[in-house]
Amino acid sequence: MQILDIAVFSHDGRSRVVSLRPGELNVITGASKTGKSALVDIVDYCFGASECRVPEGPILRSVSWFGLRLQLKDGQSFIARRCPGARAAASEDCFVDIGDEVRVPSGDDLRSTTNTEGLGTLLTSWTGIGDHLHEPPEGQTRRPLSANVRHALPLCFQPQDEIIRRNQLFHGAADNWVAQALKDTLPYFLGAVDDDYVRKREELRRLRERLRAIDRELAEQRAIQGDGTSRASSLLAQARDVGLTTVVATTWEELVPALRDVGSRPVSDAELEAGEPSEYRRLSEERAGLLADQRALSEEIGSARAFGRDEEGFSREATEQKARLVSIGIFEGSESAHECPLCMQPLGEEAIPRVEQVSESLAEVSARLDSVTRGAPQVERAIAELETGLSGVRVSLGANRAAMEAVRASDERLQQAQDEATRRSHVLGRVSLYLESLPELPDTTALESQSVELRSQCEALEEELSSDRVGERIESITSILGQRLTAWARHLELEHSRYPLRLDIKKLTIVADTRNGPVPMARMGSGENWVGYHLIAHLGLHEWFAEEDRPVPRFLFLDQPSQVYFPPEQDKDGSMEAVPDDDRVAVTRMFRFISDVVEGLAPRFQVIVTEHADISEDWYQKSIVERWRQGNKLVPEDWPSDTDLEK
């Protein structure tokens, strides 16, 4: 990307176009207050700056739009941005025209077709900046930074007040945010971080996610296997100890099948019975029968006692009823059913049982009570007989138990067989419970292979993307640049040029490595040295950008680099006759150096210089594109201002 034209448009539709030559040195020489220094601010504003820094005055008040015609890698474009109003810092109105060849439009054709965000996106893509995202190191709080054209512009401008600073090498770097952004993106612009960095980093993120998922699955299965291996080994050892198996296994793949084989063949009853003598079996069967008899007799006794309790309750209630009814004998001989037998007074009209009725009830209760009384001895006799039988069964059980113990004590083989059977049953139960609780675990061979492969890919990408690798590349690039900077510094006869020079990316300065230690540019004396080091640093970087085809605009704006030799107050039609011979030689040498660098890179690099000096050398005169003297300036004096239009 290089600049073909810089255009300004008046409020009444007129335009002023400054045409430039791509791939060459372009010099705009002129007197003070003609608008030379404003060109840097105009270009910066058209490239999407957040604020219009064109100085307040005739230019800002007489211009309605600023525009640039650009040469792109493929085709051309014209971009313009509306000049902000008196009370605004910037305008969002932007105009864009793209084609194989475009012309500078008339002021009447300008209109808003996009905003600064859209314009910035276009400029970034035209410059060739890819999807580079700088991620700060761990522990730092600043956000990841996506490179765009605004981050490349500090490498393209050297305004008048910055080209002579000893503490600041790059445009805008006095602002800490700009300086940090430049530190973060400069490795990308230099090529220490390649264009595939974002793609590789995204691929690394994706591979890490897959690896984490596989490792989690493997860890879960290994946790189960790890805990299960010890338990399975213990269970298999117990199974071998009781004779359930002879298999010896150590790995998970061997242990589980062995336990499943043990669990599939339980001990049969025949195995248990084979070791028991016939007498012990007879006694066991007899004991089972006696226990059944004991349970039956106990249940019968309980039923009989419940019946006896019910009979006793009925007898008690009947006896009380009989005692109440016996009192009817006092009514014997009474004729009236409605006369009190004591006071002989008549009773009420209510129906009262007759004496005969009460006597009949008494007779019935007495009969039932006699029947119950007669049945009670029979129930007690039955209970006594049942208890006698139960006592006999208990005696038989005791004898049976004694006989079994005697047989058991006299037969050690039986004791051993029963103990062995119990142990086998216990082990089989534990094995079965373990196998039932064991999840179905798939074969992890494929997962382990994937994990190894993914880990290898991640390590390879991490190595490519590591800060150490980027640092090594930066050291290599700055070492190459340092050789060129040292040679150029000696050609320009700069101070400390006898020592090796290097570009310090971290501190954004040039350093001379002397015998007494590093000397940064801030500690080097004289404005001539500061300007010289600014020039060789930016020209060296752009030479690298051009040769390595890096995504940085291929132009460099230099505003009055000769000011330390040729101050404005000595400007008389640009003539350098009043300048001392040594300074005149230094200025000529400086511009010749710039011209030689541009010619060496032609047509891939463009330098635009705004100057007071008008050197009487043919090569310099051929580089001059405009002279702004004797009334000729950027904005003609007859252009109306916005205040004139308001009137």
XYZ file of C-alpha atoms in Angstrom:
647
model
C 0.000 0.000 0.000
C 1.391 3.353 -1.103
C -0.103 6.827 -1.437
C -0.870 8.170 -4.922
C -2.708 11.383 -3.978
C -3.551 13.432 -0.916
C -6.707 15.444 -1.501
C -8.615 18.095 0.412
C -12.078 19.343 -0.516
C -13.564 22.771 0.128
C -17.035 23.514 1.407
C -18.048 24.832 -2.019
C -17.029 21.664 -3.936
C -13.493 22.554 -5.024
C -10.572 20.220 -4.432
C -6.798 20.405 -3.986
C -4.798 17.308 -4.907
C -1.155 16.627 -4.025
C 0.052 13.844 -6.315
C 2.838 11.521 -5.202
C 4.974 8.935 -6.971
C 4.879 5.361 -5.644
C 8.166 3.567 -5.113
C 10.181 6.794 -4.984
C 11.383 9.585 -2.739
C 8.767 12.376 -2.743
C 9.820 15.755 -1.385
C 7.364 18.559 -0.630
C 9.444 21.611 0.128
C 8.142 24.944 1.225
C 7.989 27.714 3.723
C 6.512 27.566 7.183
C 2.741 27.721 7.731
C 1.894 26.274 4.331
C 0.413 23.002 5.640
C 3.361 20.643 5.188
C 3.232 19.200 8.702
C -0.555 18.794 8.462
C -0.093 16.115 5.787
C 0.929 13.531 8.407
C -2.180 14.295 10.469
C -4.407 14.155 7.364
C -3.109 10.726 6.357
C -3.420 9.488 9.941
C -7.010 10.777 10.136
C -7.963 9.098 6.835
C -6.526 5.848 8.207
C -9.163 5.836 10.945
C -7.628 7.840 13.802
C -9.992 8.379 16.712
C -9.219 12.093 16.690
C -8.439 14.605 13.961
C -5.086 16.150 14.962
C -4.928 18.653 12.095
C -4.030 21.923 13.831
C -6.837 24.376 14.422
C -6.748 27.048 11.726
C -7.448 27.638 8.033
C -7.008 23.993 7.024
C -9.456 22.596 9.548
C -11.992 25.372 8.954
C -11.781 25.499 5.158
C -11.828 21.759 4.390
C -14.983 19.641 4.305
C -13.368 16.283 3.438
C -9.861 14.789 3.539
C -9.016 12.055 1.048
C -6.321 9.626 -0.101
C -5.918 7.712 -3.326
C -4.022 4.516 -2.560
C -2.125 2.012 -4.649
C -2.963 -1.466 -3.414
C -1.408 -4.813 -4.167
C -4.286 -5.454 -6.557
C -5.932 -2.298 -7.853
C -6.484 1.106 -6.333
C -8.813 2.736 -3.854
C -9.914 6.169 -2.808
C -10.839 6.798 0.806
C -12.118 10.034 2.325
C -13.283 11.165 5.727
C -15.387 14.153 6.607
C -13.645 16.950 8.461
C -15.076 17.254 11.973
C -17.063 20.273 12.990
C -15.803 23.000 15.263
C -16.950 21.236 18.424
C -16.206 17.645 17.373
C -12.978 15.659 17.669
C -13.700 13.420 14.673
C -16.364 12.353 12.209
C -17.668 8.856 11.493
C -18.594 9.701 7.878
C -16.268 7.810 5.512
C -16.285 7.348 1.740
C -14.673 4.391 -0.055
C -14.223 3.679 -3.770
C -12.381 0.573 -5.032
C -11.370 -0.522 -8.537
C -8.559 -1.493 -10.840
C -8.048 2.228 -11.325
C -9.883 4.966 -9.480
C -9.811 8.710 -9.760
C -10.119 11.422 -7.182
C -13.841 12.237 -7.142
C -15.305 15.706 -7.060
C -16.407 17.116 -3.763
C -20.062 16.782 -4.747
C -19.676 13.003 -5.089
C -18.458 12.488 -1.566
C -20.939 10.961 0.851
C -20.889 8.598 3.792
C -20.673 4.980 2.617
C -19.177 3.441 5.753
C -17.873 4.353 9.209
C -14.413 4.255 10.751
C -14.792 0.653 11.860
C -15.651 -0.474 8.346
C -12.879 1.685 6.905
C -10.360 0.236 9.356
C -11.380 -3.311 8.436
C -10.858 -2.550 4.743
C -7.479 -0.902 5.311
C -6.361 -3.828 7.488
C -7.286 -6.331 4.789
C -5.664 -4.224 2.018
C -2.465 -4.071 4.044
C -2.477 -7.860 4.265
C -2.717 -8.177 8.049
C -4.048 -11.615 8.928
C -5.996 -12.778 11.951
C -3.146 -12.211 14.366
C -4.128 -12.177 18.023
C -1.509 -11.422 20.648
C -2.301 -13.059 23.976
C -0.565 -11.448 26.977
C 1.553 -13.720 29.188
C -0.132 -15.420 32.129
C -0.582 -13.155 35.114
C -1.064 -9.980 33.074
C -4.500 -8.382 33.060
C -4.550 -6.680 29.674
C -6.778 -8.141 27.015
C -5.605 -10.084 23.942
C -4.756 -7.723 21.097
C -5.824 -8.296 17.496
C -3.409 -6.620 15.079
C -4.840 -4.090 12.625
C -3.635 -1.275 10.399
C -3.650 1.213 13.286
C -0.925 -0.822 14.997
C 1.257 -0.633 11.878
C 1.006 3.147 11.422
C 3.504 4.067 14.200
C 6.077 2.509 11.869
C 5.050 4.835 9.015
C 5.080 8.339 10.544
C 7.829 10.594 11.884
C 6.297 14.008 12.618
C 8.450 17.076 13.140
C 8.336 16.977 16.917
C 9.034 13.237 17.173
C 11.898 12.752 14.725
C 14.241 14.684 17.026
C 13.243 13.013 20.332
C 15.834 10.964 22.113
C 13.364 9.160 24.395
C 10.894 8.142 21.685
C 11.729 6.197 18.546
C 8.244 5.447 17.193
C 5.233 7.631 16.433
C 2.829 7.900 19.349
C 4.981 5.769 21.657
C 4.865 8.475 24.338
C 1.409 7.031 25.032
C 1.893 3.890 27.108
C -1.055 2.160 25.412
C 0.399 2.793 21.958
C 3.842 1.661 23.109
C 2.487 -1.558 24.601
C 0.418 -2.305 21.495
C 3.518 -1.794 19.357
C 5.544 -4.143 21.565
C 2.803 -6.770 21.283
C 2.400 -6.529 17.500
C 5.933 -5.767 16.304
C 6.977 -9.459 16.470
C 4.138 -10.202 14.057
C 5.015 -7.358 11.695
C 8.660 -8.471 11.724
C 7.677 -12.066 10.954
C 8.874 -13.597 14.221
C 5.266 -14.728 14.543
C 4.215 -16.142 11.191
C 0.910 -15.661 9.423
C -0.269 -19.110 10.501
C 0.121 -18.206 14.161
C -3.610 -17.683 14.770
C -4.534 -20.830 12.857
C -1.947 -22.842 14.758
C -3.009 -21.379 18.087
C -6.648 -22.228 17.341
C -5.591 -25.721 16.302
C -3.608 -26.023 19.542
C -6.666 -24.971 21.548
C -8.798 -27.556 19.746
C -6.195 -30.302 20.235
C -5.871 -29.436 23.926
C -9.631 -29.710 24.401
C -9.684 -33.133 22.726
C -6.668 -34.238 24.771
C -8.281 -33.079 28.023
C -11.479 -34.978 27.184
C -9.561 -38.193 26.404
C -7.339 -37.814 29.466
C -10.409 -37.336 31.689
C -11.953 -40.519 30.306
C -8.713 -42.435 30.739
C -8.251 -41.060 34.253
C -11.737 -42.210 35.251
C -11.130 -45.689 33.878
C -7.668 -45.868 35.432
C -9.091 -44.763 38.764
C -11.573 -47.609 38.588
C -8.916 -50.020 37.403
C -6.352 -48.768 39.860
C -8.629 -49.229 42.859
C -10.104 -52.384 41.347
C -6.752 -54.007 40.604
C -5.798 -54.251 44.252
C -9.241 -55.535 45.234
C -9.336 -57.958 42.328
C -5.862 -59.279 43.174
C -6.894 -59.783 46.792
C -10.102 -61.608 45.836
C -8.289 -63.850 43.356
C -5.694 -64.704 46.000
C -8.480 -65.671 48.450
C -10.119 -67.789 45.731
C -6.823 -69.609 45.179
C -6.461 -70.099 48.919
C -9.816 -71.910 49.244
C -9.227 -73.930 46.078
C -11.695 -72.199 43.790
C -9.037 -71.499 41.132
C -5.373 -71.913 40.344
C -5.053 -68.889 38.041
C -2.372 -66.289 38.838
C -2.967 -62.832 37.268
C -1.532 -59.363 37.778
C -3.011 -57.059 35.144
C -6.544 -55.728 34.963
C -7.143 -57.547 31.684
C -6.178 -60.889 33.335
C -7.772 -60.374 36.755
C -11.349 -59.641 35.680
C -11.782 -62.738 33.419
C -10.256 -64.923 36.146
C -12.734 -63.627 38.730
C -15.630 -64.045 36.296
C -14.584 -67.698 35.872
C -14.540 -68.161 39.658
C -17.939 -66.536 40.030
C -19.457 -68.747 37.343
C -18.793 -72.042 39.218
C -20.355 -71.998 42.712
C -19.764 -74.845 45.211
C -22.421 -77.570 44.801
C -24.326 -79.310 47.609
C -22.638 -82.598 46.642
C -19.241 -81.068 47.491
C -20.470 -80.099 50.931
C -22.222 -83.423 51.580
C -19.275 -85.510 50.413
C -17.347 -84.765 53.573
C -20.196 -85.461 56.038
C -20.644 -88.955 57.733
C -24.085 -90.642 57.642
C -24.648 -90.330 61.452
C -24.119 -86.594 61.311
C -26.550 -86.330 58.418
C -29.110 -88.400 60.375
C -28.722 -86.201 63.431
C -29.058 -83.088 61.258
C -32.290 -84.400 59.773
C -33.564 -85.394 63.220
C -32.770 -81.926 64.539
C -34.669 -80.330 61.712
C -37.742 -82.467 62.584
C -37.516 -81.674 66.294
C -37.299 -77.969 65.564
C -40.427 -78.229 63.443
C -42.251 -80.046 66.274
C -41.105 -77.436 68.760
C -42.509 -74.643 66.612
C -45.852 -76.470 66.167
C -46.316 -77.201 69.901
C -45.423 -73.638 70.846
C -48.047 -72.330 68.447
C -50.743 -74.725 69.853
C -49.972 -73.746 73.446
C -50.253 -70.093 72.513
C -53.670 -70.686 70.905
C -54.959 -72.639 73.926
C -53.856 -69.981 76.351
C -55.587 -67.331 74.264
C -58.799 -69.428 74.385
C -58.483 -69.786 78.176
C -58.096 -66.024 78.566
C -61.261 -65.454 76.541
C -63.211 -68.038 78.640
C -62.083 -66.469 81.894
C -63.260 -63.052 80.757
C -66.694 -64.377 79.825
C -67.044 -66.144 83.186
C -66.196 -62.980 85.092
C -68.723 -60.897 83.165
C -71.450 -63.573 83.508
C -70.877 -63.847 87.263
C -71.349 -60.124 87.696
C -74.550 -60.233 85.628
C -75.926 -63.102 87.711
C -75.227 -61.231 90.972
C -77.265 -58.292 89.709
C -80.168 -60.469 88.637
C -80.327 -62.495 91.892
C -81.830 -59.464 93.591
C -85.116 -60.213 91.778
C -86.045 -62.499 94.688
C -87.324 -59.485 96.665
C -90.251 -59.169 94.232
C -91.645 -62.597 94.989
C -95.388 -62.302 95.880
C -95.852 -58.896 94.237
C -98.807 -58.671 91.871
C -98.421 -55.285 90.312
C -95.812 -54.465 87.769
C -96.324 -50.754 88.401
C -96.033 -50.588 92.208
C -92.887 -50.172 94.246
C -92.443 -53.229 96.551
C -90.822 -51.099 99.255
C -93.035 -48.031 99.552
C -96.061 -49.486 97.779
C -96.357 -46.324 95.673
C -97.457 -46.561 92.045
C -94.731 -46.245 89.351
C -94.774 -44.277 86.128
C -96.251 -45.361 82.840
C -92.860 -46.340 81.346
C -92.535 -50.008 80.349
C -90.591 -51.860 83.072
C -89.590 -55.525 82.683
C -91.885 -57.829 84.513
C -90.564 -60.018 87.323
C -91.090 -63.092 85.202
C -88.847 -61.635 82.445
C -86.017 -60.852 84.843
C -86.233 -64.327 86.336
C -85.947 -65.869 82.879
C -82.776 -63.816 82.164
C -81.244 -64.947 85.458
C -81.896 -68.576 84.647
C -80.271 -68.216 81.199
C -77.118 -66.507 82.547
C -76.762 -69.130 85.280
C -76.946 -71.929 82.720
C -74.258 -70.377 80.508
C -72.022 -69.708 83.499
C -72.273 -73.342 84.586
C -71.337 -74.470 81.066
C -68.215 -72.281 80.976
C -67.218 -73.404 84.433
C -67.461 -77.005 83.384
C -65.239 -76.345 80.208
C -62.390 -74.579 82.013
C -60.777 -77.756 83.453
C -60.683 -79.290 79.949
C -58.750 -76.297 78.481
C -56.238 -76.389 81.301
C -55.763 -80.101 80.820
C -55.117 -79.605 77.106
C -52.543 -76.891 77.783
C -50.801 -79.111 80.307
C -50.601 -81.955 77.809
C -49.132 -79.619 75.131
C -46.536 -78.246 77.532
C -45.550 -81.769 78.466
C -45.029 -82.569 74.790
C -43.015 -79.376 74.266
C -40.816 -80.210 77.220
C -40.153 -83.600 75.719
C -39.195 -82.065 72.372
C -36.780 -79.704 74.112
C -35.177 -82.610 75.913
C -34.827 -84.405 72.576
C -33.249 -81.304 70.996
C -30.712 -81.140 73.799
C -29.853 -84.775 73.312
C -29.604 -84.246 69.558
C -27.312 -81.244 70.002
C -25.080 -83.199 72.354
C -24.909 -86.067 69.884
C -24.045 -83.751 66.994
C -21.336 -82.020 69.005
C -19.926 -85.386 69.960
C -19.866 -86.469 66.329
C -18.379 -83.129 65.252
C -15.732 -83.246 67.952
C -14.788 -86.804 67.074
C -14.528 -86.177 63.333
C -11.883 -83.528 62.428
C -12.426 -84.162 58.727
C -16.015 -82.996 59.008
C -14.941 -79.904 60.930
C -12.399 -79.056 58.247
C -14.880 -79.684 55.432
C -17.462 -77.422 56.975
C -14.948 -74.667 57.621
C -13.680 -74.959 54.025
C -17.194 -74.832 52.627
C -17.967 -71.751 54.694
C -14.831 -70.016 53.470
C -15.572 -70.909 49.873
C -19.095 -69.615 50.170
C -17.799 -66.395 51.741
C -15.212 -65.858 49.010
C -17.749 -66.631 46.294
C -20.119 -64.081 47.789
C -17.453 -61.385 47.817
C -16.399 -62.164 44.251
C -20.014 -62.052 43.038
C -20.654 -58.735 44.799
C -17.480 -57.251 43.315
C -18.304 -58.404 39.788
C -21.852 -57.032 40.053
C -20.586 -53.598 41.102
C -17.906 -53.547 38.405
C -18.784 -51.233 35.460
C -18.300 -52.346 31.905
C -14.943 -50.814 30.950
C -14.111 -50.599 27.242
C -10.704 -51.319 25.811
C -8.553 -48.231 26.385
C -5.884 -49.078 23.833
C -7.358 -46.816 21.159
C -7.833 -43.954 23.641
C -4.272 -44.275 24.868
C -2.977 -44.174 21.289
C -5.041 -41.050 20.599
C -3.738 -39.455 23.785
C -0.124 -40.094 22.796
C -0.699 -38.740 19.283
C -2.555 -35.629 20.476
C 0.058 -34.948 23.134
C 2.784 -35.145 20.507
C 0.908 -32.723 18.233
C 0.315 -30.309 21.117
C 3.962 -30.360 22.114
C 5.021 -29.643 18.536
C 2.623 -26.699 18.247
C 3.529 -25.414 21.709
C 7.161 -25.448 20.668
C 6.340 -23.469 17.513
C 4.172 -20.990 19.416
C 6.270 -20.727 22.569
C 7.487 -17.357 23.710
C 11.017 -18.776 23.741
C 10.785 -19.662 20.065
C 9.345 -16.226 19.250
C 12.114 -14.642 21.314
C 14.749 -16.594 19.403
C 13.310 -15.433 16.085
C 13.216 -11.831 17.272
C 16.860 -12.087 18.334
C 17.777 -13.414 14.898
C 15.846 -10.653 13.111
C 17.192 -7.861 15.302
C 20.697 -9.262 14.876
C 20.349 -9.003 11.094
C 18.846 -5.530 11.431
C 21.631 -4.557 13.807
C 24.284 -5.240 11.207
C 22.526 -2.995 8.709
C 21.904 -0.258 11.309
C 25.568 -0.297 12.346
C 26.745 0.088 8.744
C 24.310 2.918 8.061
C 25.211 4.718 11.304
C 28.868 4.665 10.267
C 27.938 5.973 6.830
C 26.072 8.882 8.447
C 28.958 9.331 10.927
C 26.693 9.067 13.955
C 28.012 8.948 17.495
C 28.674 5.431 18.910
C 28.550 3.975 15.395
C 31.912 2.285 15.956
C 30.067 -0.099 18.293
C 27.479 -2.715 17.273
C 23.941 -1.357 17.257
C 20.745 -3.243 17.887
C 17.029 -2.558 17.946
C 15.618 -3.199 21.425
C 12.040 -4.411 20.850
C 11.158 -4.478 24.547
C 12.199 -0.878 25.148
C 11.438 0.406 21.633
C 14.774 2.085 21.156
C 18.211 1.683 19.560
C 21.078 0.530 21.752
C 24.822 0.697 21.179
C 26.702 -2.148 22.875
C 29.894 -0.439 24.075
C 32.786 -1.688 26.187
C 31.238 0.056 29.182
C 27.841 -1.529 28.672
C 24.736 -0.795 26.580
C 24.059 2.838 25.681
C 20.430 3.514 24.655
C 19.495 6.347 22.296
C 18.254 8.429 25.242
C 21.850 8.635 26.513
C 23.332 9.598 23.150
C 24.001 13.276 22.643
C 23.007 15.868 19.998
C 19.931 16.252 17.820
C 21.929 15.163 14.754
C 22.387 11.724 16.332
C 18.743 11.446 17.363
C 17.495 12.251 13.867
C 20.050 9.915 12.355
C 19.066 7.013 14.560
C 15.365 7.634 13.859
C 16.092 7.479 10.142
C 18.216 4.320 10.131
C 15.766 2.511 12.469
C 12.699 3.205 10.299
C 14.450 2.693 7.002
C 15.973 -0.530 8.289
C 12.575 -1.801 9.413
C 10.910 -0.911 6.109
C 13.699 -2.564 4.181
C 12.994 -5.719 6.203
C 9.217 -5.372 5.677
C 9.674 -5.016 1.921
C 12.167 -7.853 1.567
C 10.139 -10.234 3.755
C 6.777 -9.068 2.326
C 5.400 -8.210 5.747
C 1.922 -6.613 6.159
C 2.927 -3.005 6.832
C 1.969 -0.034 4.578
C 4.935 0.611 2.278
C 5.343 4.313 2.921
C 7.228 6.426 5.440
C 6.389 10.053 6.236
C 9.343 12.168 7.390
C 8.526 15.696 8.534
C 11.488 18.087 8.367
C 14.384 15.755 9.159
C 16.872 18.571 8.394
C 15.566 20.843 11.167
C 18.630 20.256 13.374
C 20.850 21.528 10.536
C 18.477 23.905 8.801
C 16.066 25.572 11.261
C 13.005 27.377 9.828
C 14.342 30.811 10.735
C 17.219 30.299 8.281
C 14.866 29.395 5.441
C 15.273 31.778 2.508
C 13.521 30.178 -0.457
C 14.935 26.824 0.698
C 18.471 27.860 -0.120
C 21.178 26.393 2.093
C 23.788 29.021 1.334
C 23.606 30.378 4.879
C 24.084 26.894 6.374
C 27.640 26.013 7.491
C 29.515 23.744 5.164
C 29.631 20.849 7.611
C 25.879 20.990 8.194
C 25.198 21.345 4.477
C 27.313 18.267 3.810
C 25.505 16.374 6.590
C 22.064 17.333 5.195
C 23.050 16.320 1.680
C 24.493 13.062 2.946
C 21.302 12.340 4.898
C 18.938 12.908 1.951
C 21.212 11.034 -0.398
C 21.147 8.129 2.017
C 17.321 8.172 2.077
C 17.211 8.306 -1.713
C 19.623 5.384 -2.063
C 17.583 3.207 0.297
C 14.367 3.958 -1.605
C 16.023 3.245 -4.944
C 17.367 -0.025 -3.608
C 13.840 -1.127 -2.695
C 12.026 0.370 -5.702
C 9.159 0.032 -6.401
C 8.279 -1.590 -3.073
C 8.823 1.413 -0.810
C 7.830 5.065 -0.817
C 9.205 7.905 1.299
C 7.379 11.235 1.616
C 9.428 14.105 3.035
C 8.118 17.552 3.925
C 11.038 19.979 4.087
C 12.278 23.538 4.171
C 15.528 22.618 2.466
C 15.721 22.757 -1.303
C 19.043 21.117 -2.125
C 20.500 22.072 -5.474
C 21.338 18.522 -6.479
C 19.791 16.923 -9.567
C 18.699 13.755 -7.768
C 17.065 15.903 -5.069
C 15.358 18.209 -7.536
C 13.898 15.169 -9.318
C 12.405 14.061 -6.014
C 10.499 17.299 -5.411
C 6.793 16.892 -6.204
C 5.624 20.346 -5.015
C 7.048 23.644 -3.802
C 4.863 25.604 -1.415
C 6.173 29.125 -1.549
C 4.978 32.520 -2.684
C 1.340 31.820 -1.813
C 1.289 28.237 -2.958
C 0.175 26.021 -0.082
C -2.018 23.041 0.757
C -5.269 25.003 1.106
C -5.743 27.960 -1.233
C -6.421 31.224 0.536
C -9.664 31.843 -1.376
C -11.394 28.778 0.051
C -14.310 29.767 2.301
C -14.298 28.664 5.900
C -17.214 26.999 7.636
C -17.855 30.240 9.556
C -18.128 32.132 6.250
C -20.800 29.714 5.112
C -22.719 30.177 8.352
C -22.844 33.916 7.712
